[in-house]
mmCIF file with all atom_site columns, N, CA and C in Angstrom:
data_model
loop_
_atom_site.group_PDB
_atom_site.id
_atom_site.type_symbol
_atom_site.label_atom_id
_atom_site.label_alt_id
_atom_site.label_comp_id
_atom_site.label_asym_id
_atom_site.label_entity_id
_atom_site.label_seq_id
_atom_site.pdbx_PDB_ins_code
_atom_site.Cartn_x
_atom_site.Cartn_y
_atom_site.Cartn_z
_atom_site.occupancy
_atom_site.B_iso_or_equiv
_atom_site.pdbx_formal_charge
_atom_site.auth_seq_id
_atom_site.auth_comp_id
_atom_site.auth_asym_id
_atom_site.auth_atom_id
_atom_site.pdbx_PDB_model_num
ATOM 1   N N  . UNK A 1 1  ? 119.092 85.440  108.856 1.00 82.00 ? 104 UNK A N  1
ATOM 2   C CA . UNK A 1 1  ? 117.895 85.766  109.596 1.00 82.00 ? 104 UNK A CA 1
ATOM 3   C C  . UNK A 1 1  ? 116.891 84.624  109.453 1.00 82.00 ? 104 UNK A C  1
ATOM 4   N N  . UNK A 1 2  ? 116.222 84.314  110.544 1.00 93.00 ? 105 UNK A N  1
ATOM 5   C CA . UNK A 1 2  ? 115.170 83.307  110.521 1.00 93.00 ? 105 UNK A CA 1
ATOM 6   C C  . UNK A 1 2  ? 113.931 83.896  109.850 1.00 93.00 ? 105 UNK A C  1
ATOM 7   N N  . UNK A 1 3  ? 113.317 83.116  108.987 1.00 95.00 ? 106 UNK A N  1
ATOM 8   C CA . UNK A 1 3  ? 112.141 83.555  108.266 1.00 95.00 ? 106 UNK A CA 1
ATOM 9   C C  . UNK A 1 3  ? 110.923 83.547  109.194 1.00 95.00 ? 106 UNK A C  1
ATOM 10  N N  . UNK A 1 4  ? 110.340 84.713  109.504 1.00 95.00 ? 107 UNK A N  1
ATOM 11  C CA . UNK A 1 4  ? 109.188 84.766  110.401 1.00 95.00 ? 107 UNK A CA 1
ATOM 12  C C  . UNK A 1 4  ? 107.846 84.527  109.702 1.00 95.00 ? 107 UNK A C  1
ATOM 13  N N  . UNK A 1 5  ? 107.847 84.395  108.380 1.00 97.00 ? 108 UNK A N  1
ATOM 14  C CA . UNK A 1 5  ? 106.609 84.338  107.610 1.00 97.00 ? 108 UNK A CA 1
ATOM 15  C C  . UNK A 1 5  ? 106.274 82.924  107.149 1.00 97.00 ? 108 UNK A C  1
ATOM 16  N N  . UNK A 1 6  ? 105.049 82.510  107.375 1.00 97.00 ? 109 UNK A N  1
ATOM 17  C CA . UNK A 1 6  ? 104.600 81.183  106.947 1.00 97.00 ? 109 UNK A CA 1
ATOM 18  C C  . UNK A 1 6  ? 104.285 81.147  105.458 1.00 97.00 ? 109 UNK A C  1
ATOM 19  N N  . UNK A 1 7  ? 104.065 82.310  104.842 1.00 98.00 ? 110 UNK A N  1
ATOM 20  C CA . UNK A 1 7  ? 103.723 82.346  103.421 1.00 98.00 ? 110 UNK A CA 1
ATOM 21  C C  . UNK A 1 7  ? 104.904 82.717  102.523 1.00 98.00 ? 110 UNK A C  1
ATOM 22  N N  . UNK A 1 8  ? 106.112 82.737  103.078 1.00 98.00 ? 111 UNK A N  1
ATOM 23  C CA . UNK A 1 8  ? 107.338 82.915  102.302 1.00 98.00 ? 111 UNK A CA 1
ATOM 24  C C  . UNK A 1 8  ? 108.158 81.647  102.504 1.00 98.00 ? 111 UNK A C  1
ATOM 25  N N  . UNK A 1 9  ? 108.208 80.848  101.467 1.00 97.00 ? 112 UNK A N  1
ATOM 26  C CA . UNK A 1 9  ? 108.858 79.526  101.548 1.00 97.00 ? 112 UNK A CA 1
ATOM 27  C C  . UNK A 1 9  ? 110.317 79.589  101.119 1.00 97.00 ? 112 UNK A C  1
ATOM 28  N N  . UNK A 1 10 ? 111.077 78.570  101.486 1.00 95.00 ? 113 UNK A N  1
ATOM 29  C CA . UNK A 1 10 ? 112.506 78.510  101.162 1.00 95.00 ? 113 UNK A CA 1
ATOM 30  C C  . UNK A 1 10 ? 112.772 78.592  99.662  1.00 95.00 ? 113 UNK A C  1
ATOM 31  N N  . UNK A 1 11 ? 111.927 78.025  98.830  1.00 96.00 ? 114 UNK A N  1
ATOM 32  C CA . UNK A 1 11 ? 112.157 78.011  97.391  1.00 96.00 ? 114 UNK A CA 1
ATOM 33  C C  . UNK A 1 11 ? 111.642 79.230  96.647  1.00 96.00 ? 114 UNK A C  1
ATOM 34  N N  . UNK A 1 12 ? 110.995 80.162  97.325  1.00 97.00 ? 115 UNK A N  1
ATOM 35  C CA . UNK A 1 12 ? 110.445 81.341  96.658  1.00 97.00 ? 115 UNK A CA 1
ATOM 36  C C  . UNK A 1 12 ? 111.563 82.257  96.170  1.00 97.00 ? 115 UNK A C  1
ATOM 37  N N  . UNK A 1 13 ? 111.436 82.736  94.925  1.00 97.00 ? 116 UNK A N  1
ATOM 38  C CA . UNK A 1 13 ? 112.483 83.568  94.331  1.00 97.00 ? 116 UNK A CA 1
ATOM 39  C C  . UNK A 1 13 ? 112.668 84.891  95.080  1.00 97.00 ? 116 UNK A C  1
ATOM 40  N N  . UNK A 1 14 ? 111.665 85.346  95.790  1.00 97.00 ? 117 UNK A N  1
ATOM 41  C CA . UNK A 1 14 ? 111.712 86.636  96.473  1.00 97.00 ? 117 UNK A CA 1
ATOM 42  C C  . UNK A 1 14 ? 112.088 86.524  97.954  1.00 97.00 ? 117 UNK A C  1
ATOM 43  N N  . UNK A 1 15 ? 112.357 85.322  98.420  1.00 97.00 ? 118 UNK A N  1
ATOM 44  C CA . UNK A 1 15 ? 112.624 85.090  99.851  1.00 97.00 ? 118 UNK A CA 1
ATOM 45  C C  . UNK A 1 15 ? 113.769 85.950  100.382 1.00 97.00 ? 118 UNK A C  1
ATOM 46  N N  . UNK A 1 16 ? 114.901 85.962  99.682  1.00 97.00 ? 119 UNK A N  1
ATOM 47  C CA . UNK A 1 16 ? 116.055 86.739  100.149 1.00 97.00 ? 119 UNK A CA 1
ATOM 48  C C  . UNK A 1 16 ? 115.734 88.229  100.198 1.00 97.00 ? 119 UNK A C  1
ATOM 49  N N  . UNK A 1 17 ? 115.001 88.712  99.217  1.00 96.00 ? 120 UNK A N  1
ATOM 50  C CA . UNK A 1 17 ? 114.646 90.133  99.183  1.00 96.00 ? 120 UNK A CA 1
ATOM 51  C C  . UNK A 1 17 ? 113.715 90.501  100.341 1.00 96.00 ? 120 UNK A C  1
ATOM 52  N N  . UNK A 1 18 ? 112.770 89.629  100.636 1.00 96.00 ? 121 UNK A N  1
ATOM 53  C CA . UNK A 1 18 ? 111.848 89.869  101.752 1.00 96.00 ? 121 UNK A CA 1
ATOM 54  C C  . UNK A 1 18 ? 112.619 89.926  103.062 1.00 96.00 ? 121 UNK A C  1
ATOM 55  N N  . UNK A 1 19 ? 113.487 88.956  103.293 1.00 96.00 ? 122 UNK A N  1
ATOM 56  C CA . UNK A 1 19 ? 114.247 88.924  104.536 1.00 96.00 ? 122 UNK A CA 1
ATOM 57  C C  . UNK A 1 19 ? 115.204 90.109  104.639 1.00 96.00 ? 122 UNK A C  1
ATOM 58  N N  . UNK A 1 20 ? 115.772 90.532  103.515 1.00 95.00 ? 123 UNK A N  1
ATOM 59  C CA . UNK A 1 20 ? 116.633 91.714  103.484 1.00 95.00 ? 123 UNK A CA 1
ATOM 60  C C  . UNK A 1 20 ? 115.845 92.950  103.919 1.00 95.00 ? 123 UNK A C  1
ATOM 61  N N  . UNK A 1 21 ? 114.648 93.121  103.370 1.00 95.00 ? 124 UNK A N  1
ATOM 62  C CA . UNK A 1 21 ? 113.822 94.286  103.700 1.00 95.00 ? 124 UNK A CA 1
ATOM 63  C C  . UNK A 1 21 ? 113.368 94.268  105.164 1.00 95.00 ? 124 UNK A C  1
ATOM 64  N N  . UNK A 1 22 ? 113.067 93.100  105.682 1.00 94.00 ? 125 UNK A N  1
ATOM 65  C CA . UNK A 1 22 ? 112.664 92.983  107.086 1.00 94.00 ? 125 UNK A CA 1
ATOM 66  C C  . UNK A 1 22 ? 113.849 93.308  108.002 1.00 94.00 ? 125 UNK A C  1
ATOM 67  N N  . UNK A 1 23 ? 115.013 92.789  107.691 1.00 94.00 ? 126 UNK A N  1
ATOM 68  C CA . UNK A 1 23 ? 116.214 93.057  108.500 1.00 94.00 ? 126 UNK A CA 1
ATOM 69  C C  . UNK A 1 23 ? 116.518 94.536  108.600 1.00 94.00 ? 126 UNK A C  1
ATOM 70  N N  . UNK A 1 24 ? 116.251 95.270  107.556 1.00 93.00 ? 127 UNK A N  1
ATOM 71  C CA . UNK A 1 24 ? 116.567 96.693  107.504 1.00 93.00 ? 127 UNK A CA 1
ATOM 72  C C  . UNK A 1 24 ? 115.418 97.586  107.950 1.00 93.00 ? 127 UNK A C  1
ATOM 73  N N  . UNK A 1 25 ? 114.303 96.992  108.374 1.00 92.00 ? 128 UNK A N  1
ATOM 74  C CA . UNK A 1 25 ? 113.178 97.780  108.873 1.00 92.00 ? 128 UNK A CA 1
ATOM 75  C C  . UNK A 1 25 ? 112.353 98.444  107.790 1.00 92.00 ? 128 UNK A C  1
ATOM 76  N N  . UNK A 1 26 ? 112.509 97.993  106.554 1.00 94.00 ? 129 UNK A N  1
ATOM 77  C CA . UNK A 1 26 ? 111.756 98.573  105.443 1.00 94.00 ? 129 UNK A CA 1
ATOM 78  C C  . UNK A 1 26 ? 110.319 98.075  105.446 1.00 94.00 ? 129 UNK A C  1
ATOM 79  N N  . UNK A 1 27 ? 110.128 96.837  105.842 1.00 94.00 ? 130 UNK A N  1
ATOM 80  C CA . UNK A 1 27 ? 108.792 96.258  105.951 1.00 94.00 ? 130 UNK A CA 1
ATOM 81  C C  . UNK A 1 27 ? 108.776 95.280  107.120 1.00 94.00 ? 130 UNK A C  1
ATOM 82  N N  . UNK A 1 28 ? 107.582 94.980  107.581 1.00 92.00 ? 131 UNK A N  1
ATOM 83  C CA . UNK A 1 28 ? 107.453 93.969  108.632 1.00 92.00 ? 131 UNK A CA 1
ATOM 84  C C  . UNK A 1 28 ? 106.332 92.991  108.312 1.00 92.00 ? 131 UNK A C  1
ATOM 85  N N  . UNK A 1 29 ? 105.873 93.014  107.061 1.00 94.00 ? 132 UNK A N  1
ATOM 86  C CA . UNK A 1 29 ? 104.822 92.091  106.655 1.00 94.00 ? 132 UNK A CA 1
ATOM 87  C C  . UNK A 1 29 ? 103.441 92.629  106.968 1.00 94.00 ? 132 UNK A C  1
ATOM 88  N N  . UNK A 1 30 ? 102.461 91.775  106.776 1.00 95.00 ? 133 UNK A N  1
ATOM 89  C CA . UNK A 1 30 ? 101.069 92.183  106.987 1.00 95.00 ? 133 UNK A CA 1
ATOM 90  C C  . UNK A 1 30 ? 100.489 91.640  108.278 1.00 95.00 ? 133 UNK A C  1
ATOM 91  N N  . UNK A 1 31 ? 101.248 90.845  108.974 1.00 92.00 ? 134 UNK A N  1
ATOM 92  C CA . UNK A 1 31 ? 100.816 90.277  110.245 1.00 92.00 ? 134 UNK A CA 1
ATOM 93  C C  . UNK A 1 31 ? 102.000 89.652  110.944 1.00 92.00 ? 134 UNK A C  1
ATOM 94  N N  . UNK A 1 32 ? 101.758 89.088  112.099 1.00 90.00 ? 135 UNK A N  1
ATOM 95  C CA . UNK A 1 32 ? 102.847 88.510  112.895 1.00 90.00 ? 135 UNK A CA 1
ATOM 96  C C  . UNK A 1 32 ? 103.597 87.416  112.147 1.00 90.00 ? 135 UNK A C  1
ATOM 97  N N  . UNK A 1 33 ? 102.891 86.601  111.373 1.00 95.00 ? 136 UNK A N  1
ATOM 98  C CA . UNK A 1 33 ? 103.525 85.490  110.667 1.00 95.00 ? 136 UNK A CA 1
ATOM 99  C C  . UNK A 1 33 ? 103.196 85.481  109.180 1.00 95.00 ? 136 UNK A C  1
ATOM 100 N N  . UNK A 1 34 ? 102.702 86.596  108.653 1.00 97.00 ? 137 UNK A N  1
ATOM 101 C CA . UNK A 1 34 ? 102.360 86.618  107.226 1.00 97.00 ? 137 UNK A CA 1
ATOM 102 C C  . UNK A 1 34 ? 102.957 87.844  106.542 1.00 97.00 ? 137 UNK A C  1
ATOM 103 N N  . UNK A 1 35 ? 103.348 87.626  105.305 1.00 97.00 ? 138 UNK A N  1
ATOM 104 C CA . UNK A 1 35 ? 103.899 88.689  104.473 1.00 97.00 ? 138 UNK A CA 1
ATOM 105 C C  . UNK A 1 35 ? 102.933 89.055  103.344 1.00 97.00 ? 138 UNK A C  1
ATOM 106 N N  . UNK A 1 36 ? 102.102 88.128  102.932 1.00 97.00 ? 139 UNK A N  1
ATOM 107 C CA . UNK A 1 36 ? 101.132 88.317  101.839 1.00 97.00 ? 139 UNK A CA 1
ATOM 108 C C  . UNK A 1 36 ? 101.814 88.696  100.525 1.00 97.00 ? 139 UNK A C  1
ATOM 109 N N  . UNK A 1 37 ? 102.683 87.829  100.018 1.00 96.00 ? 140 UNK A N  1
ATOM 110 C CA . UNK A 1 37 ? 103.448 88.157  98.814  1.00 96.00 ? 140 UNK A CA 1
ATOM 111 C C  . UNK A 1 37 ? 102.599 88.312  97.555  1.00 96.00 ? 140 UNK A C  1
ATOM 112 N N  . UNK A 1 38 ? 101.393 87.811  97.552  1.00 96.00 ? 141 UNK A N  1
ATOM 113 C CA . UNK A 1 38 ? 100.539 87.939  96.369  1.00 96.00 ? 141 UNK A CA 1
ATOM 114 C C  . UNK A 1 38 ? 99.579  89.125  96.447  1.00 96.00 ? 141 UNK A C  1
ATOM 115 N N  . UNK A 1 39 ? 99.612  89.867  97.544  1.00 96.00 ? 142 UNK A N  1
ATOM 116 C CA . UNK A 1 39 ? 98.735  91.027  97.697  1.00 96.00 ? 142 UNK A CA 1
ATOM 117 C C  . UNK A 1 39 ? 99.266  92.193  96.866  1.00 96.00 ? 142 UNK A C  1
ATOM 118 N N  . UNK A 1 40 ? 98.384  93.059  96.462  1.00 96.00 ? 143 UNK A N  1
ATOM 119 C CA . UNK A 1 40 ? 98.748  94.250  95.714  1.00 96.00 ? 143 UNK A CA 1
ATOM 120 C C  . UNK A 1 40 ? 99.203  95.325  96.702  1.00 96.00 ? 143 UNK A C  1
ATOM 121 N N  . UNK A 1 41 ? 100.329 95.977  96.393  1.00 95.00 ? 144 UNK A N  1
ATOM 122 C CA . UNK A 1 41 ? 100.807 97.073  97.236  1.00 95.00 ? 144 UNK A CA 1
ATOM 123 C C  . UNK A 1 41 ? 100.057 98.356  96.872  1.00 95.00 ? 144 UNK A C  1
ATOM 124 N N  . UNK A 1 42 ? 99.684  99.102  97.888  1.00 95.00 ? 145 UNK A N  1
ATOM 125 C CA . UNK A 1 42 ? 99.071  100.405 97.645  1.00 95.00 ? 145 UNK A CA 1
ATOM 126 C C  . UNK A 1 42 ? 100.172 101.431 97.395  1.00 95.00 ? 145 UNK A C  1
ATOM 127 N N  . UNK A 1 43 ? 99.796  102.568 96.878  1.00 97.00 ? 146 UNK A N  1
ATOM 128 C CA . UNK A 1 43 ? 100.772 103.646 96.686  1.00 97.00 ? 146 UNK A CA 1
ATOM 129 C C  . UNK A 1 43 ? 101.382 104.056 98.018  1.00 97.00 ? 146 UNK A C  1
ATOM 130 N N  . UNK A 1 44 ? 100.555 104.105 99.035  1.00 96.00 ? 147 UNK A N  1
ATOM 131 C CA . UNK A 1 44 ? 101.046 104.498 100.359 1.00 96.00 ? 147 UNK A CA 1
ATOM 132 C C  . UNK A 1 44 ? 102.082 103.510 100.882 1.00 96.00 ? 147 UNK A C  1
ATOM 133 N N  . UNK A 1 45 ? 101.867 102.230 100.663 1.00 94.00 ? 148 UNK A N  1
ATOM 134 C CA . UNK A 1 45 ? 102.842 101.232 101.107 1.00 94.00 ? 148 UNK A CA 1
ATOM 135 C C  . UNK A 1 45 ? 104.162 101.388 100.349 1.00 94.00 ? 148 UNK A C  1
ATOM 136 N N  . UNK A 1 46 ? 104.085 101.606 99.062  1.00 95.00 ? 149 UNK A N  1
ATOM 137 C CA . UNK A 1 46 ? 105.293 101.750 98.257  1.00 95.00 ? 149 UNK A CA 1
ATOM 138 C C  . UNK A 1 46 ? 106.076 102.991 98.680  1.00 95.00 ? 149 UNK A C  1
ATOM 139 N N  . UNK A 1 47 ? 105.370 104.089 98.936  1.00 96.00 ? 150 UNK A N  1
ATOM 140 C CA . UNK A 1 47 ? 106.037 105.299 99.404  1.00 96.00 ? 150 UNK A CA 1
ATOM 141 C C  . UNK A 1 47 ? 106.696 105.052 100.756 1.00 96.00 ? 150 UNK A C  1
ATOM 142 N N  . UNK A 1 48 ? 106.018 104.327 101.630 1.00 95.00 ? 151 UNK A N  1
ATOM 143 C CA . UNK A 1 48 ? 106.601 104.011 102.943 1.00 95.00 ? 151 UNK A CA 1
ATOM 144 C C  . UNK A 1 48 ? 107.863 103.165 102.783 1.00 95.00 ? 151 UNK A C  1
ATOM 145 N N  . UNK A 1 49 ? 107.856 102.193 101.883 1.00 94.00 ? 152 UNK A N  1
ATOM 146 C CA . UNK A 1 49 ? 109.047 101.367 101.644 1.00 94.00 ? 152 UNK A CA 1
ATOM 147 C C  . UNK A 1 49 ? 110.213 102.237 101.161 1.00 94.00 ? 152 UNK A C  1
ATOM 148 N N  . UNK A 1 50 ? 109.939 103.106 100.193 1.00 95.00 ? 153 UNK A N  1
ATOM 149 C CA . UNK A 1 50 ? 110.991 103.964 99.650  1.00 95.00 ? 153 UNK A CA 1
ATOM 150 C C  . UNK A 1 50 ? 111.526 104.915 100.715 1.00 95.00 ? 153 UNK A C  1
ATOM 151 N N  . UNK A 1 51 ? 110.645 105.510 101.486 1.00 95.00 ? 154 UNK A N  1
ATOM 152 C CA . UNK A 1 51 ? 111.048 106.438 102.544 1.00 95.00 ? 154 UNK A CA 1
ATOM 153 C C  . UNK A 1 51 ? 111.902 105.729 103.593 1.00 95.00 ? 154 UNK A C  1
ATOM 154 N N  . UNK A 1 52 ? 111.466 104.572 104.029 1.00 94.00 ? 155 UNK A N  1
ATOM 155 C CA . UNK A 1 52 ? 112.226 103.834 105.032 1.00 94.00 ? 155 UNK A CA 1
ATOM 156 C C  . UNK A 1 52 ? 113.591 103.422 104.503 1.00 94.00 ? 155 UNK A C  1
ATOM 157 N N  . UNK A 1 53 ? 113.657 103.045 103.237 1.00 92.00 ? 156 UNK A N  1
ATOM 158 C CA . UNK A 1 53 ? 114.923 102.648 102.649 1.00 92.00 ? 156 UNK A CA 1
ATOM 159 C C  . UNK A 1 53 ? 115.897 103.820 102.637 1.00 92.00 ? 156 UNK A C  1
ATOM 160 N N  . UNK A 1 54 ? 115.440 105.003 102.276 1.00 92.00 ? 157 UNK A N  1
ATOM 161 C CA . UNK A 1 54 ? 116.295 106.187 102.235 1.00 92.00 ? 157 UNK A CA 1
ATOM 162 C C  . UNK A 1 54 ? 116.711 106.571 103.653 1.00 92.00 ? 157 UNK A C  1
ATOM 163 N N  . UNK A 1 55 ? 115.800 106.531 104.599 1.00 89.00 ? 158 UNK A N  1
ATOM 164 C CA . UNK A 1 55 ? 116.082 106.952 105.968 1.00 89.00 ? 158 UNK A CA 1
ATOM 165 C C  . UNK A 1 55 ? 117.015 105.992 106.695 1.00 89.00 ? 158 UNK A C  1
ATOM 166 N N  . UNK A 1 56 ? 117.076 104.742 106.272 1.00 79.00 ? 159 UNK A N  1
ATOM 167 C CA . UNK A 1 56 ? 117.910 103.749 106.939 1.00 79.00 ? 159 UNK A CA 1
ATOM 168 C C  . UNK A 1 56 ? 119.360 103.826 106.478 1.00 79.00 ? 159 UNK A C  1
ATOM 169 N N  . UNK A 1 57 ? 119.643 104.584 105.434 1.00 71.00 ? 160 UNK A N  1
ATOM 170 C CA . UNK A 1 57 ? 121.024 104.651 104.913 1.00 71.00 ? 160 UNK A CA 1
ATOM 171 C C  . UNK A 1 57 ? 121.849 105.640 105.696 1.00 71.00 ? 160 UNK A C  1
#
C-alpha cells in the first residue's frame, strides 16, 4: 500500500502497523495526509479502533 501520510516516514518503527490498520479500515488518520502519530488517543478513538478491528474479521 502507498503511504498516504506525510508524517509517517519510511524509517518509522510503526509505519507497517499504520498502513496495516488503514488497509483494513481500522483508522484513516486525522486528515487527508496526516496521521498524527505523536497525538494522544482518546478513549473513544481506542474503542472505535477495537470495534472496527472486531467487525472487520
